[in-house]
Coordinates of C-alpha atoms in Angstrom, one line a residue:
M945 CA 40.4 64.2 69.4
Q946 CA 41.3 62.4 72.6
L947 CA 40.4 58.6 72.5
K948 CA 41.5 55.3 74.5
G949 CA 43.9 53.4 73.0
S950 CA 41.6 50.7 72.1
K951 CA 39.2 52.6 69.8
I952 CA 42.3 54.5 68.4
I953 CA 43.1 51.0 67.1
M954 CA 39.7 50.7 65.9
E955 CA 39.6 54.0 64.1
C956 CA 42.7 53.1 62.1
L957 CA 41.3 49.5 61.4
L958 CA 38.5 51.5 59.6
E959 CA 41.0 53.7 58.0
Q960 CA 42.3 50.8 56.0
K961 CA 39.3 49.6 55.1
V962 CA 39.2 46.6 57.1
D963 CA 35.6 44.5 57.1
T964 CA 36.8 41.6 58.7
I965 CA 38.9 40.3 62.2
F966 CA 39.6 36.7 63.1
G967 CA 40.3 36.1 66.3
Y968 CA 40.1 35.1 70.3
P969 CA 39.8 37.4 73.3
G970 CA 41.8 36.9 76.5
G971 CA 42.9 38.9 79.5
Q972 CA 45.3 41.3 78.1
I973 CA 43.6 42.0 74.9
M974 CA 40.2 42.7 76.4
P975 CA 40.2 46.3 76.1
L976 CA 40.5 45.8 72.4
Y977 CA 37.5 43.5 72.4
D978 CA 35.3 45.9 74.7
A979 CA 36.3 48.8 72.0
L980 CA 35.3 46.5 69.2
Y981 CA 31.5 46.4 70.9
D982 CA 31.3 49.4 69.6
Y983 CA 32.1 48.7 65.9
Q984 CA 30.1 45.5 65.3
D985 CA 27.9 47.2 62.6
R986 CA 31.0 48.1 60.7
I987 CA 33.6 45.1 61.3
K988 CA 32.6 41.8 61.4
H989 CA 34.8 39.5 64.0
I990 CA 34.7 35.8 63.4
L991 CA 35.7 33.8 66.8
T992 CA 37.6 31.0 65.6
S993 CA 38.1 28.0 68.0
H994 CA 41.5 28.6 68.3
E995 CA 44.2 31.3 67.6
Q996 CA 45.9 29.1 65.0
G997 CA 42.8 28.8 63.4
A998 CA 42.3 32.6 63.2
A999 CA 45.6 33.0 62.0
H1000 CA 44.9 30.8 59.2
A1001 CA 41.6 32.4 58.6
A1002 CA 43.4 35.8 58.1
D1003 CA 45.9 34.3 55.8
G1004 CA 43.2 32.2 53.5
Y1005 CA 41.1 35.8 53.6
A1006 CA 43.9 37.5 52.1
R1007 CA 45.0 35.2 49.9
S1008 CA 41.8 34.8 48.3
T1009 CA 40.6 38.4 48.3
G1010 CA 44.4 40.4 47.8
K1011 CA 43.4 42.6 50.6
V1012 CA 45.0 42.4 54.1
G1013 CA 44.2 40.0 56.1
V1014 CA 43.6 40.9 60.3
C1015 CA 44.2 38.6 63.1
F1016 CA 43.9 39.5 66.9
A1017 CA 45.2 37.6 69.8
T1018 CA 45.7 37.9 73.8
S1019 CA 49.5 37.5 75.3
G1020 CA 51.2 34.5 76.0
P1021 CA 49.6 31.4 74.7
G1022 CA 46.9 33.3 72.3
A1023 CA 50.3 34.9 70.8
T1024 CA 52.2 31.9 70.7
N1025 CA 49.4 30.0 69.0
T1026 CA 49.3 32.1 66.0
V1027 CA 53.2 31.6 65.4
T1028 CA 52.6 28.6 62.8
G1029 CA 49.8 30.8 60.8
I1030 CA 52.4 33.7 60.8
A1031 CA 55.3 31.6 59.9
T1032 CA 52.9 30.2 57.0
A1033 CA 52.0 33.5 55.8
Y1034 CA 55.5 34.4 55.8
M1035 CA 56.8 31.7 53.9
D1036 CA 53.9 32.0 50.9
S1037 CA 54.2 35.7 50.9
S1038 CA 50.6 36.6 52.2
P1039 CA 49.7 40.0 53.3
M1040 CA 48.4 40.0 57.3
V1041 CA 48.5 42.0 60.5
V1042 CA 48.4 40.2 63.6
I1043 CA 47.8 42.3 66.7
T1044 CA 48.4 40.5 70.1
G1045 CA 47.7 41.9 73.5
Q1046 CA 50.7 41.9 76.0
V1047 CA 50.8 42.5 79.7
P1048 CA 51.1 46.4 80.8
I1049 CA 54.5 47.9 80.4
N1050 CA 55.1 48.0 84.0
L1051 CA 55.0 44.2 84.3
I1052 CA 57.1 43.4 81.1
G1053 CA 60.4 41.6 82.1
K1054 CA 59.1 40.2 85.2
D1055 CA 57.8 36.7 84.3
S1056 CA 54.2 37.8 84.7
F1057 CA 51.1 35.7 83.9
Q1058 CA 51.0 35.2 80.5
E1059 CA 53.8 37.2 79.8
V1060 CA 55.7 36.1 76.4
D1061 CA 58.1 38.2 74.1
I1062 CA 56.3 37.9 70.9
V1063 CA 58.1 40.6 69.4
G1064 CA 61.2 38.4 69.9
V1065 CA 59.6 35.2 69.0
T1066 CA 58.3 35.8 65.7
L1067 CA 61.1 38.1 64.4
P1068 CA 62.2 35.9 61.7
I1069 CA 59.2 34.8 60.3
T1070 CA 57.3 38.7 60.0
K1071 CA 58.7 41.2 57.6
H1072 CA 58.5 43.6 60.6
S1073 CA 57.1 43.6 64.4
F1074 CA 56.2 46.5 66.1
F1075 CA 56.3 47.0 70.1
C1076 CA 54.3 49.8 71.2
R1077 CA 55.8 51.8 74.2
T1078 CA 53.2 54.9 74.3
V1079 CA 49.7 55.6 72.9
E1080 CA 51.1 58.2 70.7
E1081 CA 52.9 55.2 68.9
L1082 CA 49.4 53.1 68.2
A1083 CA 48.1 55.0 65.3
P1084 CA 51.6 55.5 63.0
N1085 CA 52.4 51.5 63.6
I1086 CA 49.3 50.2 62.6
R1087 CA 49.3 52.6 59.5
N1088 CA 52.7 51.5 58.8
A1089 CA 52.1 47.8 59.7
F1090 CA 49.5 47.7 56.8
K1091 CA 51.5 49.5 54.4
I1092 CA 54.5 47.1 55.3
A1093 CA 52.3 44.0 55.0
A1094 CA 51.1 44.8 51.3
S1095 CA 53.7 46.7 50.2
G1096 CA 56.7 45.0 47.9
R1097 CA 56.7 41.1 48.4
P1098 CA 53.6 41.0 50.9
G1099 CA 54.0 39.2 54.4
P1100 CA 52.8 39.4 57.9
V1101 CA 53.5 42.1 60.3
L1102 CA 52.8 42.0 64.2
I1103 CA 52.0 44.8 66.4
D1104 CA 52.0 43.8 70.1
V1105 CA 50.3 46.3 72.5
P1106 CA 50.8 46.2 76.0
K1107 CA 47.1 46.5 78.1
N1108 CA 47.6 50.0 79.7
L1109 CA 48.1 51.5 76.7
M1110 CA 44.6 50.4 75.3
V1111 CA 43.1 52.2 78.1
E1112 CA 45.0 55.5 78.0
L1113 CA 44.1 58.4 76.1
G1114 CA 45.6 59.8 73.2
E1115 CA 45.3 62.1 70.7
Y1116 CA 43.8 60.7 67.5
E1117 CA 43.4 62.5 63.9
A1118 CA 42.2 60.4 60.6
S1119 CA 44.1 59.7 57.9
L1120 CA 44.3 58.3 54.3
P1121 CA 45.8 55.1 54.0
M1122 CA 49.6 55.3 53.0
E1123 CA 50.2 54.1 49.7
V1124 CA 51.2 50.6 48.9
E1125 CA 54.5 50.4 47.1
R1126 CA 54.3 47.6 44.7
C1127 CA 54.3 48.9 41.0
C1128 CA 58.0 49.8 39.8
P1129 CA 58.1 49.9 36.1
P1130 CA 61.6 48.6 35.2
A1131 CA 64.6 51.2 35.0
D1132 CA 66.6 49.5 32.1
L1133 CA 64.6 49.6 29.2
D1134 CA 67.7 48.2 27.2
L1135 CA 67.5 45.0 29.4
I1136 CA 64.0 44.6 28.7
R1137 CA 64.8 44.8 25.0
S1138 CA 67.5 42.6 25.5
I1139 CA 65.3 39.9 27.2
A1140 CA 62.8 40.4 24.3
E1141 CA 65.3 39.4 21.8
E1142 CA 66.5 36.0 23.9
I1143 CA 62.7 35.2 23.7
N1144 CA 62.0 36.0 20.2
A1145 CA 65.3 34.1 19.5
A1146 CA 64.9 31.1 21.4
E1147 CA 63.6 27.8 19.9
K1148 CA 62.6 25.9 23.1
P1149 CA 61.5 28.5 25.8
V1150 CA 59.2 27.9 28.8
I1151 CA 57.6 30.3 31.1
Y1152 CA 57.9 29.5 34.7
A1153 CA 55.1 31.1 36.9
G1154 CA 55.5 31.6 40.5
G1155 CA 53.2 32.8 42.9
G1156 CA 54.2 36.4 42.5
V1157 CA 52.0 36.8 39.3
I1158 CA 49.4 36.3 41.3
I1159 CA 50.4 38.5 43.9
A1160 CA 50.9 41.2 41.7
D1161 CA 47.6 40.3 39.7
A1162 CA 49.6 39.9 36.5
S1163 CA 47.8 36.8 35.0
E1164 CA 46.4 38.4 31.9
E1165 CA 50.0 39.7 31.1
L1166 CA 51.3 36.4 31.2
T1167 CA 48.5 34.9 29.3
Q1168 CA 49.1 37.7 26.5
I1169 CA 52.7 36.8 26.4
A1170 CA 52.4 33.1 26.5
H1171 CA 49.6 33.4 23.7
A1172 CA 51.9 35.8 21.3
S1173 CA 54.8 33.6 21.5
D1174 CA 53.2 30.2 21.6
I1175 CA 55.2 29.6 24.8
P1176 CA 54.5 26.7 27.5
V1177 CA 53.7 27.5 30.6
I1178 CA 54.6 25.5 33.8
T1179 CA 53.5 26.8 37.3
T1180 CA 54.2 26.3 40.8
L1181 CA 52.2 25.2 43.8
M1182 CA 51.9 28.6 45.0
S1183 CA 51.0 29.7 40.9
M1184 CA 48.2 27.5 40.4
G1185 CA 45.2 29.5 38.7
S1186 CA 47.6 32.2 37.3
F1187 CA 47.6 30.5 34.1
D1188 CA 44.1 28.8 33.0
R1189 CA 44.8 24.7 33.3
R1190 CA 42.7 24.0 30.1
D1191 CA 44.7 26.2 28.2
P1192 CA 46.6 24.0 25.4
L1193 CA 49.9 25.9 26.7
S1194 CA 49.6 24.8 30.2
L1195 CA 51.9 22.2 31.2
G1196 CA 50.6 22.1 35.0
M1197 CA 52.9 21.7 37.9
V1198 CA 56.5 21.7 38.0
G1199 CA 58.9 19.8 40.5
M1200 CA 59.0 17.0 42.9
H1201 CA 55.4 15.9 41.9
G1202 CA 54.9 18.0 39.0
Q1203 CA 53.6 16.8 35.7
K1204 CA 55.8 15.0 33.1
E1205 CA 55.6 17.3 30.5
A1206 CA 56.6 20.0 32.7
N1207 CA 59.3 18.5 34.2
M1208 CA 61.0 17.3 30.7
A1209 CA 60.0 20.6 29.1
V1210 CA 62.1 22.6 31.6
H1211 CA 65.0 19.7 31.3
H1212 CA 65.2 20.3 27.6
S1213 CA 64.2 23.9 27.3
D1214 CA 66.7 26.6 25.9
L1215 CA 65.3 29.7 27.9
I1216 CA 63.5 29.8 31.2
I1217 CA 61.5 33.3 32.0
A1218 CA 60.8 32.8 35.7
V1219 CA 58.3 35.0 36.5
G1220 CA 57.8 35.6 40.5
A1221 CA 58.8 32.6 41.3
R1222 CA 61.9 31.8 43.8
F1223 CA 63.3 28.3 42.5
S1224 CA 62.3 26.0 45.5
D1225 CA 63.9 23.0 46.3
R1226 CA 60.9 21.2 45.7
V1227 CA 61.0 22.9 42.1
T1228 CA 64.3 22.3 41.0
G1229 CA 65.5 19.3 42.6
D1230 CA 69.8 18.9 42.1
T1231 CA 70.0 22.6 41.3
T1232 CA 73.4 21.6 39.3
R1233 CA 71.0 19.7 36.5
F1234 CA 68.3 22.0 36.5
A1235 CA 67.8 23.3 32.9
R1236 CA 71.6 23.0 32.3
G1237 CA 71.0 23.8 28.2
A1238 CA 69.0 27.0 28.9
K1239 CA 69.7 30.9 29.8
I1240 CA 67.6 31.7 32.8
V1241 CA 65.5 35.3 32.8
H1242 CA 64.6 36.0 36.4
I1243 CA 61.7 38.7 37.0
D1244 CA 61.0 39.0 40.6
I1245 CA 60.3 42.0 43.1
D1246 CA 62.6 40.9 45.9
P1247 CA 66.1 41.1 45.0
A1248 CA 67.0 38.5 47.9
E1249 CA 65.9 36.1 45.5
F1250 CA 68.5 36.6 42.5
G1251 CA 70.8 33.7 43.1
K1252 CA 69.9 32.8 46.3
N1253 CA 68.9 29.2 44.7
M1254 CA 69.5 29.2 41.1
R1255 CA 72.0 31.0 38.8
Y1256 CA 70.7 33.7 35.9
D1257 CA 71.8 35.1 33.2
Y1258 CA 69.2 38.4 33.5
C1259 CA 67.5 39.4 36.3
I1260 CA 64.8 42.5 36.8
R1261 CA 63.8 43.5 40.1
C1262 CA 60.1 44.7 39.4
D1263 CA 56.9 44.2 40.3
V1264 CA 56.1 41.3 37.5
K1265 CA 52.9 43.2 35.8
S1266 CA 54.9 46.2 35.0
A1267 CA 57.6 43.9 33.9
L1268 CA 55.4 42.0 31.8
Q1269 CA 53.7 45.1 30.3
S1270 CA 57.2 46.4 29.2
L1271 CA 58.3 43.4 27.5
L1272 CA 54.6 42.6 25.9
P1273 CA 55.0 45.0 23.0
L1274 CA 58.4 43.6 22.1
I1275 CA 57.4 40.0 21.8
E1276 CA 57.4 38.7 18.0
K1277 CA 54.3 36.7 16.9
T1278 CA 55.7 33.4 17.2
E1279 CA 54.6 29.7 16.4
R1280 CA 56.6 27.0 18.0
K1281 CA 54.9 24.1 16.6
E1282 CA 57.7 21.4 16.6
W1283 CA 58.3 22.9 20.4
N1284 CA 54.9 21.9 21.7
E1285 CA 54.6 18.7 19.5
R1286 CA 57.3 17.7 21.4
I1287 CA 55.8 18.4 24.8
D1288 CA 52.7 16.4 23.5
T1289 CA 54.6 13.4 23.3
W1290 CA 55.6 13.5 27.3
K1291 CA 51.8 14.0 27.8
K1292 CA 50.1 10.7 29.3
E1293 CA 46.5 10.1 28.9
K1294 CA 44.5 9.5 32.2
T1295 CA 42.2 6.4 32.3
A1296 CA 39.5 6.5 35.0
N1297 CA 37.6 3.5 36.7
S1298 CA 34.0 4.6 36.7
Q1299 CA 32.7 3.2 40.2
K1300 CA 36.0 2.8 42.4
L1301 CA 37.3 5.9 44.4
D1302 CA 40.8 6.8 43.8
P1303 CA 42.2 10.0 43.4
D1304 CA 41.5 10.2 39.9
S1305 CA 38.0 9.7 40.1
I1306 CA 37.5 11.8 43.5
F1307 CA 38.6 14.8 41.7
D1308 CA 36.5 14.4 38.2
T1309 CA 33.6 14.2 40.4
I1310 CA 33.9 17.1 42.7
N1311 CA 34.4 19.1 39.5
E1312 CA 31.7 17.2 37.5
I1313 CA 29.3 18.3 40.4
L1314 CA 30.8 21.6 41.3
G1315 CA 32.3 22.8 38.3
D1316 CA 35.4 24.9 37.7
D1317 CA 34.3 28.3 39.3
V1318 CA 35.2 27.2 43.2
I1319 CA 37.8 28.3 45.7
I1320 CA 39.8 25.2 46.5
A1321 CA 41.3 25.4 50.1
T1322 CA 43.8 22.6 50.9
D1323 CA 46.1 21.0 53.6
V1324 CA 49.1 19.5 53.0
G1325 CA 50.6 15.7 52.1
Q1326 CA 49.2 13.7 49.4
H1327 CA 45.8 15.0 48.7
Q1328 CA 47.4 18.4 48.4
M1329 CA 49.6 17.1 45.2
W1330 CA 46.9 15.5 44.1
T1331 CA 44.8 18.6 44.3
A1332 CA 47.6 20.4 42.1
Q1333 CA 48.1 17.5 39.7
K1334 CA 44.3 17.2 39.1
W1335 CA 42.1 20.2 39.5
P1336 CA 41.6 22.3 36.7
F1337 CA 42.3 26.2 38.1
R1338 CA 41.6 28.6 35.8
K1339 CA 41.6 31.4 37.6
P1340 CA 43.9 33.2 40.3
R1341 CA 43.3 33.3 43.7
T1342 CA 41.1 29.9 43.5
F1343 CA 43.8 27.5 45.2
I1344 CA 44.4 28.3 49.0
S1345 CA 47.5 26.1 50.4
S1346 CA 50.5 26.1 52.5
G1347 CA 53.6 25.8 50.2
G1348 CA 56.6 27.0 51.8
L1349 CA 55.7 25.9 55.4
G1350 CA 53.9 22.8 54.8
T1351 CA 51.3 23.4 57.3
M1352 CA 49.3 20.3 58.0
G1353 CA 46.0 21.8 59.8
F1354 CA 46.2 25.2 57.6
G1355 CA 43.2 24.0 54.8
L1356 CA 40.2 24.4 57.5
G1357 CA 40.8 27.8 59.0
A1358 CA 42.0 29.0 55.4
A1359 CA 38.8 27.8 53.8
I1360 CA 37.0 29.9 56.6
G1361 CA 38.8 32.8 55.7
A1362 CA 38.2 32.4 51.8
Q1363 CA 34.5 31.8 52.5
I1364 CA 34.2 34.7 54.7
G1365 CA 35.8 37.2 51.8
N1366 CA 34.2 35.6 48.7
P1367 CA 30.4 35.0 50.4
G1368 CA 29.2 34.3 46.7
K1369 CA 31.8 32.0 45.9
R1370 CA 31.6 28.0 46.8
V1371 CA 34.7 27.0 49.0
V1372 CA 35.8 23.5 48.9
H1373 CA 38.3 22.3 51.5
I1374 CA 40.5 19.0 50.7
S1375 CA 42.1 17.3 53.6
G1376 CA 43.4 14.0 54.4
D1377 CA 42.6 12.0 57.4
G1378 CA 46.1 13.0 59.1
S1379 CA 45.4 16.9 58.5
F1380 CA 42.0 17.0 59.3
R1381 CA 42.7 15.9 62.7
M1382 CA 44.9 18.9 63.6
N1383 CA 42.5 21.4 63.5
L1384 CA 38.9 19.6 63.1
N1385 CA 38.2 22.0 66.2
E1386 CA 37.1 24.8 63.6
L1387 CA 34.4 22.5 62.2
A1388 CA 32.7 24.9 65.1
T1389 CA 33.3 27.8 63.3
V1390 CA 32.0 26.6 60.3
S1391 CA 28.8 25.7 62.2
S1392 CA 28.2 28.8 64.2
Q1393 CA 28.9 31.2 61.5
N1394 CA 26.6 29.0 59.2
L1395 CA 29.5 28.7 56.2
P1396 CA 28.4 26.4 53.4
I1397 CA 31.9 25.0 53.5
I1398 CA 32.4 21.6 51.6
S1399 CA 35.2 19.4 53.6
V1400 CA 36.2 16.1 51.2
I1401 CA 38.8 14.2 53.2
I1402 CA 40.8 11.9 51.5
K1403 CA 40.5 9.0 54.0
N1404 CA 43.5 6.4 53.7
H1405 CA 44.0 5.3 57.2
T1406 CA 47.8 6.9 57.0
L1407 CA 49.7 9.8 56.8
G1408 CA 49.9 9.4 53.3
M1409 CA 53.1 11.2 52.4
V1410 CA 55.1 10.3 55.1
R1411 CA 53.9 6.4 54.7
Q1412 CA 54.9 6.6 51.0
W1413 CA 58.3 8.0 51.9
Q1414 CA 59.0 5.4 54.1
K1415 CA 57.8 2.9 51.3
L1416 CA 60.0 4.4 48.5
F1417 CA 63.1 5.3 50.6
F1418 CA 63.0 3.4 53.8
S1419 CA 62.6 0.1 52.9
Q1420 CA 58.6 -0.2 54.0
R1421 CA 59.7 0.2 57.6
Y1422 CA 56.1 2.3 58.1
S1423 CA 56.9 3.9 61.7
A1424 CA 54.1 5.6 63.4
T1425 CA 52.4 6.4 60.2
D1426 CA 49.1 4.2 60.3
L1427 CA 46.0 5.8 62.0
P1428 CA 43.7 4.3 64.0
D1429 CA 40.2 4.1 62.4
V1430 CA 38.5 5.9 65.2
I1431 CA 36.5 8.9 63.8
E1432 CA 33.1 8.4 62.5
Y1433 CA 32.6 11.5 60.2
D1434 CA 28.8 11.3 60.1
K1435 CA 28.9 11.6 64.0
L1436 CA 31.9 14.0 64.0
A1437 CA 30.0 16.3 62.0
S1438 CA 26.5 16.0 63.5
A1439 CA 28.1 16.8 66.9
F1440 CA 29.2 20.4 65.3
G1441 CA 25.7 20.6 63.8
L1442 CA 26.9 19.8 60.1
D1443 CA 25.9 17.2 57.6
G1444 CA 28.7 14.2 57.1
C1445 CA 29.2 10.9 55.6
L1446 CA 31.9 8.3 54.7
V1447 CA 31.7 7.0 50.9
R1448 CA 33.5 4.5 49.3
E1449 CA 31.9 4.6 45.8
R1450 CA 31.4 7.2 43.1
D1451 CA 27.9 7.4 43.2
E1452 CA 28.0 7.8 46.8
L1453 CA 30.0 10.7 46.5
I1454 CA 27.9 12.1 43.6
R1455 CA 24.9 12.0 45.9
A1456 CA 26.9 13.6 48.8
L1457 CA 28.2 16.3 46.9
E1458 CA 24.9 17.0 44.9
E1459 CA 23.0 17.1 48.6
A1460 CA 25.9 19.3 50.0
K1461 CA 25.3 21.7 47.2
K1462 CA 21.8 21.8 47.2
S1463 CA 21.5 22.4 51.0
G1464 CA 24.1 25.3 51.6
R1465 CA 25.0 23.5 54.9
G1466 CA 28.5 22.9 56.1
T1467 CA 29.5 19.5 55.1
V1468 CA 31.9 16.9 55.7
I1469 CA 32.5 13.9 53.7
A1470 CA 35.2 11.1 53.9
C1471 CA 36.0 9.6 50.8
E1472 CA 37.5 5.9 51.6
I1473 CA 40.5 4.9 49.2
F1474 CA 43.5 2.2 49.4
I1475 CA 45.9 2.8 51.7
D1476 CA 48.6 2.2 49.6
E1477 CA 47.4 5.0 46.6
N1478 CA 50.7 7.1 45.8
V1479 CA 51.1 10.7 44.2
A1480 CA 53.0 10.2 41.3
P1481 CA 55.4 11.2 39.4
I1482 CA 57.7 12.1 42.4
V1483 CA 61.4 12.8 41.7
P1484 CA 63.6 11.3 44.3
P1485 CA 65.5 13.7 46.9
G1486 CA 68.4 15.0 45.6
E1487 CA 67.6 14.0 42.2
A1488 CA 67.3 16.2 38.6
I1489 CA 63.9 16.5 38.1
N1490 CA 63.8 14.8 34.7
N1491 CA 64.3 11.8 37.0
Q1492 CA 60.8 11.1 38.0
L1493 CA 59.5 7.9 39.2
L1494 CA 56.1 7.3 37.3
T1495 CA 53.0 5.5 38.4
E1496 CA 54.1 2.1 37.0
T1497 CA 57.1 2.4 39.1
L1498 CA 55.2 3.0 42.6
V1499 CA 53.3 0.0 42.6

């Protein structure tokens, strides 16, 4: 069947069961948008305010649903505006396909209007990039892009399509989606048995769960092993929700801003079982002093991670779900009462002020009014760490945040993608007044799409995390961090057709959340807190993770 290239692209997207595209049209991708007109009843297009917002939305959609997110952008600045979103997805192993328009092939290399070598630009931040030279390449490149994005360790793939290929005729023959290569049972069963013996013999083991647990849908297997062998579980930022935070064995986040009990458990352990984690510098601190008395088992699908950041005693290159399923029958039922009681001595009881707005009362109140069954999307900074520390994440794919790249401005676009992908779920966007300013234009998308997203902004009049570092490590020389108080959040929200308010006390926050819950409208709630509220604990840079500065040290 002969079709224009633009329609071949759309038919291939239907093959991949794509139901949503996030994007922004422009000159070189216009033929593809013209073809999209005929597919409106089958594929929803979400017009964002900016291409960066579209990329973040596709990412948030992917992380919250487990599907491949799809983003369209035109050439030149349209394509380069997606770069931060592509890099964010790459660092956090989020599956995404970005299709960009390009100037016609006969104009390439001539500094044509809006010409950029986007394949070259994105080469280090994609799993693969395709430049289509003929209309015959369109279908195989798109099919391969989806397979690559979702296979193994997921990530973004870019397809750059010159405009002339979108209007040329080519042969199209329908095809089933290519099989995703992810599940790979461990090849060395003797190694599995040896690792099981180490787990059974350990007196002070810790499971260190990374984002790979969520990607592999292995939360159930992780929970079964932890319960069978009474092993405490620590999680990375990317793994929040992989293990129920209300479970007695959950120690919460590990690392620079991790819970004291998580960091101390690692420091005193005799066995670390790392599952789908990459030993980020934000987790390990000084690697020479990280878990020095422990053997390390590293399970990951990406062999490049073995030994890259941290030594190991055993490694399994495997889909983590398959590895845990292979281990589970060999794990002995064990009670580690003494080890878990010792960990309990490192836990600190939380005290809350009933009316004052501070990080504890804000998150307690949101949880009280909205419950546990919500998706949280954050930007980056103090509010992100407070969210990870204080929110009781109970299920996978409910925490959407930029971990590896630390992208301020990520949260609102990601919340939009998560809400579009999960229309029956409550989505809450947590931001700081610094991050929020970066992409607040996406409030227009929230409004135009009638999305009931609640944006809660921790308003402390400063770039909070930068100021905290300046306070602790730069002799309180506050350079370019304090923010002028120029935004009236109620008026800002109203200008976008949304509800909004500024609250200073807990009762005001309760009323605002209850109203937002009842109205079903997009809402912006700014919560004013003290400028010097700090994220605690914090491990100073270059220190071992057991050497934390605690709350009382930061006053």
